[in-house]
Amino acid sequence: MAKAYYSTVFQQPAQEVWEIIRDFNNYPVWVGGAGESRIEDDKSGDAVGAVRSVLYRARNIRQRLLALSDVERVQTYEFCGAPSLPVEGFSATLRVTPVIDGDRSFVEWWANFDCEPGLRDELTATLGGWFAQWLESLRGTLDRRVPGETASVNE
Amino acid sequence: MAKAYYSTVFQQPAQEVWEIIRDFNNYPVWVGGAGESRIEDDKSGDAVGAVRSVLYRARNIRQRLLALSDVERVQTYEFCGAPSLPVEGFSATLRVTPVIDGDRSFVEWWANFDCEPGLRDELTATLGGWFAQWLESLRGTLDRRVPGETASVNE
Amino acid sequence: MAKAYYSTVFQQPAQEVWEIIRDFNNYPVWVGGAGESRIEDDKSGDAVGAVRSVLYRARNIRQRLLALSDVERVQTYEFCGAPSLPVEGFSATLRVTPVIDGDRSFVEWWANFDCEPGLRDELTATLGGWFAQWLESLRGTLDRRVPGETASVNE
Amino acid sequence: MAKAYYSTVFQQPAQEVWEIIRDFNNYPVWVGGAGESRIEDDKSGDAVGAVRSVLYRARNIRQRLLALSDVERVQTYEFCGAPSLPVEGFSATLRVTPVIDGDRSFVEWWANFDCEPGLRDELTATLGGWFAQWLESLRGTLDRRVPGETASVNE
């Protein structure tokens, strides 16, 4: 099973990190390079099955929310249509877990997918690198926040 | 950890069972004894965080959707306010898994909760019995359906 | 992610089914076609990390136990060396869950693996078919047992 | 559901931390205050079902290994006989997850149990505090190690 995986530690509590990630329409708030995002069919960003249509580096991508848990702070999504890499059966998951020691959070982002065996190592590294980059972008967003500021893209 | 658990096998495929359960507002469609149900604050029945307000045997109960997964066909919810039994920290989960042999489904319903130790066995039995009864009610709903009929309470 | 999956329902309680499966050296007891099996390095059949060396249809295969849980009745293993099919990153899991309704059990067997994309559907079907066949062989073993009979290959 | 939970971050890679924890007989190596430990019935420390008999602060405690996974680096155990606190249905789990950023590890220790409702907060705090203390003791063991040193109590 091809799996790309990245994880890191944030100084912010798990709940604070989760509040930004959980809204599936919040992508442009914390992913550098992401432009306009909207949820299709008037769904809310916490509705399982919602499709977000995002402009990412001048390219439109569409992704569907497959699972959302406020208990385990987990979000799983897939691509609608072909993803930008030569992979099939792709789904990705973000999870935020409390680090009690220091009231911080442990943040994981991984993807499962199928691909040509010869491309597996390269694709795994590429995806892992993207997850790292986007989580650094999220870290920047969190570090710049004024305490008490709300997270939503809509405000 | 006090845990009430019930599980059974349905003749219908997992996807068919899941389509009825997954809409958090669909309760009255398949739970015998449940009357009017509505989701508060104009949320949809697949929005995590949605609160359903249901009339069950002439009593109003409110429950919040905590997690929903179309990948594992899982739904988790809790009570808003005090539940009808003397329990605390209650959350319940429904899961539907395919039985490949015969294209059937394996349906589980469990709850975790805290209570007085002396009441644990009784409460576990009571809850397990309710889950059994409601799943029999769901079985009846499924068996009576005309093939192709839609599942929603709103149609 | 390529995944082969098979599941079925047994008439026996989960604990009775699990007692046969959980000993990693018990393979020849319930898998038709499996001949002599032994655990290498004098380990026991419930030691995580144990390697079983089995004669299956005149061919020697070696598999390592990666995880064992008496809580969830789950066993995960991988191949040592190349598996008999053109797959990589293969690991397989067996799980036994109680069906409270009728005191039966729900038995699942799945494998995750990587392969050439063009072979994925065929390999998934082949593996699923093998899991079905071996679980039918386990069903036969269970149905033929005299009540109270022990499960071990060593007795 | 009463749950005590503690988690922290170690500077060492997940595999290095896991190698110490996974042997159920290794307790005295890394838990300060634990004296002689032995596994009953000549089982190995990685055999699921193994019972360790440990002298902890001049008191004998016996614990049974319920699950072990080298895939998820997870260990679950329960008490044989009454635990030292007024709890029932106690089981505890240790998990080690890689922190890719910095090649560190995220270490969690939690317990599920039942108790008198009035004691729940106190017991949850007490157990969480013990897990914190024992993980600090593990951290000290890891920090003092000479690179390449083996982890086993038996060497």
Short mmCIF file of C-alpha atoms in Angstrom, two decimals, chain B residues 15-80:
data_model
loop_
_atom_site.label_atom_id
_atom_site.label_comp_id
_atom_site.label_asym_id
_atom_site.label_seq_id
_atom_site.Cartn_x
_atom_site.Cartn_y
_atom_site.Cartn_z
CA GLN B 15 -24.69 0.83 1.06
CA GLU B 16 -28.48 0.46 1.13
CA VAL B 17 -28.55 0.32 4.93
CA TRP B 18 -26.09 3.18 5.25
CA GLU B 19 -28.12 5.48 3.01
CA ILE B 20 -30.97 5.37 5.51
CA ILE B 21 -28.88 5.79 8.65
CA ARG B 22 -26.40 8.44 7.48
CA ASP B 23 -28.93 11.31 7.37
CA PHE B 24 -29.08 12.38 11.01
CA ASN B 25 -32.60 13.71 10.43
CA ASN B 26 -33.90 10.37 9.18
CA TYR B 27 -34.57 8.97 12.66
CA PRO B 28 -38.39 8.86 12.40
CA VAL B 29 -38.12 6.96 9.11
CA TRP B 30 -36.62 3.91 10.75
CA VAL B 31 -36.92 4.18 14.56
CA GLY B 32 -40.33 3.01 15.66
CA GLY B 33 -41.82 5.37 18.21
CA ALA B 34 -39.92 8.42 16.96
CA GLY B 35 -42.12 11.24 15.81
CA GLU B 36 -41.23 14.57 14.27
CA SER B 37 -37.55 15.31 13.85
CA ARG B 38 -35.84 18.45 12.72
CA ILE B 39 -32.25 19.67 12.56
CA GLU B 40 -31.69 22.92 14.41
CA ASP B 41 -30.14 26.07 12.88
CA ASP B 42 -30.92 25.07 9.30
CA LYS B 43 -28.05 22.60 9.16
CA SER B 44 -28.24 19.55 6.91
CA GLY B 45 -28.50 16.01 8.31
CA ASP B 46 -24.95 15.20 7.20
CA ALA B 47 -23.30 18.23 8.84
CA VAL B 48 -21.05 17.28 11.73
CA GLY B 49 -22.16 19.33 14.72
CA ALA B 50 -25.82 19.24 13.64
CA VAL B 51 -28.35 18.90 16.47
CA ARG B 52 -31.53 16.89 15.91
CA SER B 53 -34.57 17.57 17.99
CA VAL B 54 -36.80 14.50 18.04
CA LEU B 55 -40.09 13.68 19.62
CA TYR B 56 -39.64 10.16 21.01
CA ARG B 57 -42.64 8.71 22.83
CA ALA B 58 -44.01 12.15 23.62
CA ARG B 59 -40.68 13.34 24.99
CA ASN B 60 -38.32 15.76 23.29
CA ILE B 61 -34.70 14.63 22.97
CA ARG B 62 -31.79 16.52 21.43
CA GLN B 63 -28.71 14.82 20.04
CA ARG B 64 -25.58 16.19 18.37
CA LEU B 65 -23.78 14.51 15.46
CA LEU B 66 -20.10 14.19 16.45
CA ALA B 67 -18.65 12.23 13.54
CA LEU B 68 -19.76 10.90 10.16
CA SER B 69 -17.75 8.77 7.75
CA ASP B 70 -18.83 7.61 4.32
CA VAL B 71 -15.62 5.58 4.17
CA GLU B 72 -16.33 3.36 7.17
CA ARG B 73 -20.11 4.02 7.23
CA VAL B 74 -19.93 5.23 10.82
CA GLN B 75 -22.02 7.77 12.72
CA THR B 76 -21.30 8.98 16.27
CA TYR B 77 -23.56 11.20 18.37
CA GLU B 78 -24.06 12.43 21.92
CA PHE B 79 -26.91 13.88 23.94
CA CYS B 80 -27.33 17.64 24.32
#
